[in-house]
C-alpha positions as a printed Julia matrix, in Angstrom:
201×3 Matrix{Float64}:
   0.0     0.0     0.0
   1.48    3.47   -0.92
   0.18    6.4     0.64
   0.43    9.38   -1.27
  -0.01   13.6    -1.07
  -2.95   14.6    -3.66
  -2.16   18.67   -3.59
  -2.37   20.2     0.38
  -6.03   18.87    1.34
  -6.02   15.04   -0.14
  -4.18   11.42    0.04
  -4.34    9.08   -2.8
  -3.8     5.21   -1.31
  -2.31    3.01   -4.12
  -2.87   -1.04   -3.28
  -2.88   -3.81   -5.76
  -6.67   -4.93   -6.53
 -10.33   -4.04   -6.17
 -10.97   -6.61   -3.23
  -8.13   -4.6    -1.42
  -9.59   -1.14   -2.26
 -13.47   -2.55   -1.37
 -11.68   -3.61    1.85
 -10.33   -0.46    2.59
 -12.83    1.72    1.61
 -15.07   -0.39    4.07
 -12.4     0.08    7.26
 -11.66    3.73    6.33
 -15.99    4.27    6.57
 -16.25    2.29    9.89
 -13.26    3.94   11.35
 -12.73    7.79    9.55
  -9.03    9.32   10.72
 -10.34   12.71   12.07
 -10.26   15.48    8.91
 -11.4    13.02    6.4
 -14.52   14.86    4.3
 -14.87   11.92    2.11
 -13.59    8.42    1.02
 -13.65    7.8    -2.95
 -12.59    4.6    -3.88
 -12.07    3.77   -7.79
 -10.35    0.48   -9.68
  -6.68    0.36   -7.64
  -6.83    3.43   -5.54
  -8.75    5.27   -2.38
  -8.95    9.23   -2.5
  -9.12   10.76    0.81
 -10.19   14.48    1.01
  -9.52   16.2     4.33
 -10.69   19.56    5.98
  -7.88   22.02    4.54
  -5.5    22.81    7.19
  -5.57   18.69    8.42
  -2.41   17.59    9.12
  -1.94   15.09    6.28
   0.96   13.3     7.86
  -1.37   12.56   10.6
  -3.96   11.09    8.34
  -1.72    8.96    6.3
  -0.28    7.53    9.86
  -3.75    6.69   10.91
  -4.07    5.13    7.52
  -1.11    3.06    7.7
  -2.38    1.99   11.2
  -5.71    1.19   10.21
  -6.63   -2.65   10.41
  -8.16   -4.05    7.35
  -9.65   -7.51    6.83
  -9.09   -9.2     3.69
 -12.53  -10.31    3.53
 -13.91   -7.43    5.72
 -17.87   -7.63    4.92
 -19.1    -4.64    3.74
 -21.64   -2.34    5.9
 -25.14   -2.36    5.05
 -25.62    0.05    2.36
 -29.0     1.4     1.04
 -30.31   -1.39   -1.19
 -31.59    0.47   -4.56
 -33.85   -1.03   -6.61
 -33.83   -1.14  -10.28
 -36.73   -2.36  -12.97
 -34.95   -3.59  -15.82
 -36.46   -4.61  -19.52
 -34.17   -7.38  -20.46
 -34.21   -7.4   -24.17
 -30.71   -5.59  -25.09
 -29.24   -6.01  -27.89
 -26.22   -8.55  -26.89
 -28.65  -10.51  -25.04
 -28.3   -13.37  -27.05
 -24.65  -13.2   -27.48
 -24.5   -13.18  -24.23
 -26.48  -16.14  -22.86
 -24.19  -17.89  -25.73
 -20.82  -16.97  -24.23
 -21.79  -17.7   -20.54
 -23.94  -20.63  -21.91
 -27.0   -19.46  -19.76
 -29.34  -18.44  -22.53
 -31.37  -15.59  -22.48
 -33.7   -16.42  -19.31
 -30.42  -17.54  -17.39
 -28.69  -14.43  -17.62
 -31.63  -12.83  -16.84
 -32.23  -15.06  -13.64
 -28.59  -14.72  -13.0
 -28.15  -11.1   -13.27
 -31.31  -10.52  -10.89
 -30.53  -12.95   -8.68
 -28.37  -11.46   -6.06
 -28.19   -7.78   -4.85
 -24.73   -5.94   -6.55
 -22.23   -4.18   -4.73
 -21.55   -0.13   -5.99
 -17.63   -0.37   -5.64
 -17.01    3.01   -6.99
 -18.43    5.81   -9.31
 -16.47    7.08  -12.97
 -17.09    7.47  -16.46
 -19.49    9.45  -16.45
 -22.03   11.6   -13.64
 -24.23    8.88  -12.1
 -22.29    6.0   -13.74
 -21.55    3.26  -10.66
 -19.19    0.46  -11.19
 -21.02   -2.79   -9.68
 -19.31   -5.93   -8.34
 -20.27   -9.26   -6.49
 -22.88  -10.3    -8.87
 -23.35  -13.64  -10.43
 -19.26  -14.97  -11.6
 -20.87  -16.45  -13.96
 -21.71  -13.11  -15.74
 -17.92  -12.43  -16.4
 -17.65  -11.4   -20.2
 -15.19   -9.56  -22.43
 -16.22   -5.67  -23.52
 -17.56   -6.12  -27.2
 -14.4    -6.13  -29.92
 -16.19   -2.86  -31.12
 -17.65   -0.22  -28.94
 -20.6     1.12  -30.04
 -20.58    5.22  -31.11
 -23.93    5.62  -29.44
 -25.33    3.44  -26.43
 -28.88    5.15  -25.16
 -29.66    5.87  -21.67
 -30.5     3.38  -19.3
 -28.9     0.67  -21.38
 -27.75   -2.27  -18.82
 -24.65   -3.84  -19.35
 -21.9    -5.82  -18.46
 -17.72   -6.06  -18.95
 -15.42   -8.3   -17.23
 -16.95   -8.44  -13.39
 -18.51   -5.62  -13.67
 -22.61   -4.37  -14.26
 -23.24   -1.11  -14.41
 -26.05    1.44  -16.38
 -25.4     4.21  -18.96
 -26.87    7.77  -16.94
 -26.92    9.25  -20.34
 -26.48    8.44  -24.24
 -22.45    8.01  -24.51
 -20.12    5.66  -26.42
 -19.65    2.18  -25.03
 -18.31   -1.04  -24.95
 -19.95   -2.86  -22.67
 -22.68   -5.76  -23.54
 -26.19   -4.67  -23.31
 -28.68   -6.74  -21.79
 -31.58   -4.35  -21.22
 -33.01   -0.76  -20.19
 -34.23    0.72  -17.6
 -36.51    4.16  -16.85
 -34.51    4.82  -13.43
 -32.61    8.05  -13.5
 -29.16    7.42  -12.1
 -27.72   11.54  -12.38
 -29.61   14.47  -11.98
 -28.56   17.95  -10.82
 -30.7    18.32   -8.03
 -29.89   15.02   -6.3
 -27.02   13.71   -7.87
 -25.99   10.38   -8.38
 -28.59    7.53   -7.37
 -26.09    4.83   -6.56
 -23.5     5.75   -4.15
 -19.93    3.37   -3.19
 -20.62    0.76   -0.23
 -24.65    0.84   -1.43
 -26.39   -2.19   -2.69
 -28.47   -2.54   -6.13
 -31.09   -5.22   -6.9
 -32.04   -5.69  -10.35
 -35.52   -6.18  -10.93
 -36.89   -7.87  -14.48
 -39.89   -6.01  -15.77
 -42.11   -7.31  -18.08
């Protein structure tokens, strides 16, 4: 783990893989060094923003300190719900590869509640984890120019939802009406929350 200074009011924590920043993210909510604002975990790294004038030696002591599990359960998020139409476009191609068929991917993508392990991309776009393994697929050979709004997908371990109509690689399996960014209340899914996909038919 490398600890490092992110301009006067921040510490960036370098460690090797997701389960490690999940982990750590997890300790650093249960047990906050005084003059963290706000944890921010992403792929291999954990942003801490402090009050300005926090003695960032201090922090990054209380970091090094800090005891973290390797399979520390998470804390109980808000569970989100999400209504999804499951009839996206790689659907089919991707019942084939994970040799589920349509309805299992379906079953298996609404089957357990996912993890939000960080936020990037794009506003409102969350990074989920812990769903099915068997969901585990390569990013399409060709991103697409235009993926719409709502569009469900999935790449590697990952599940996440377009906020908005961007460019995208990932494999669509369906839609949904929930609004994941606005202005007014930001994003819907937040890191250490829970989402629970919901077929609609």
């Amino acid at each position: 783990m490398k600890v490092l200074p992110c301009g006067d009011a921040a510490l960036l924590v370098d460690v090797d893989d997701l389960g490690e920043v999940l982990a750590l993210a997890d300790a650093l909510r249960a047990d906050t060094p005084a003059g963290v604002l706000d944890v921010v975990p992403a792929a291999r790294t954990v942003l801490l923003t402090v009050v300005p004038g926090t003695d960032l030696a201090e922090v990054r002591r209380a970091v090094l300190e800090l005891r973290v599990g390797p399979g520390a359960a998470p804390p109980d998020g808000e569970t989100v719900e999400i209504g999804v139409h499951y009839d996206g476009p790689d659907l089919d191609e991707v019942g084939e590869l994970t040799g589920l068929g349509r309805d299992g991917v379906v079953e298996a993508h609404t089957g357990r509640p996912w993890r939000v392990a960080f936020g990037g991309f794009a506003p409102g776009f969350a990074y989920l984890v812990d769903g099915d393994p068997r969901l585990d697929v390569a990013r399409r050979a060709e991103p697409r120019t235009t993926v719409p709004a709502g569009s469900v997908g999935l790449a590697g371990e990952f599940s996440g939802v377009y906020p908005r109509s961007s460019p995208g690689g990932w494999q669509l399996i369906g839609r949904t009406d929930a609004t994941l960014w606005s202005m007014e209340d930001g994003a819907l899914l937040q890191p250490g929350g829970r989402v629970r996909f919901v077929e609609v038919r």
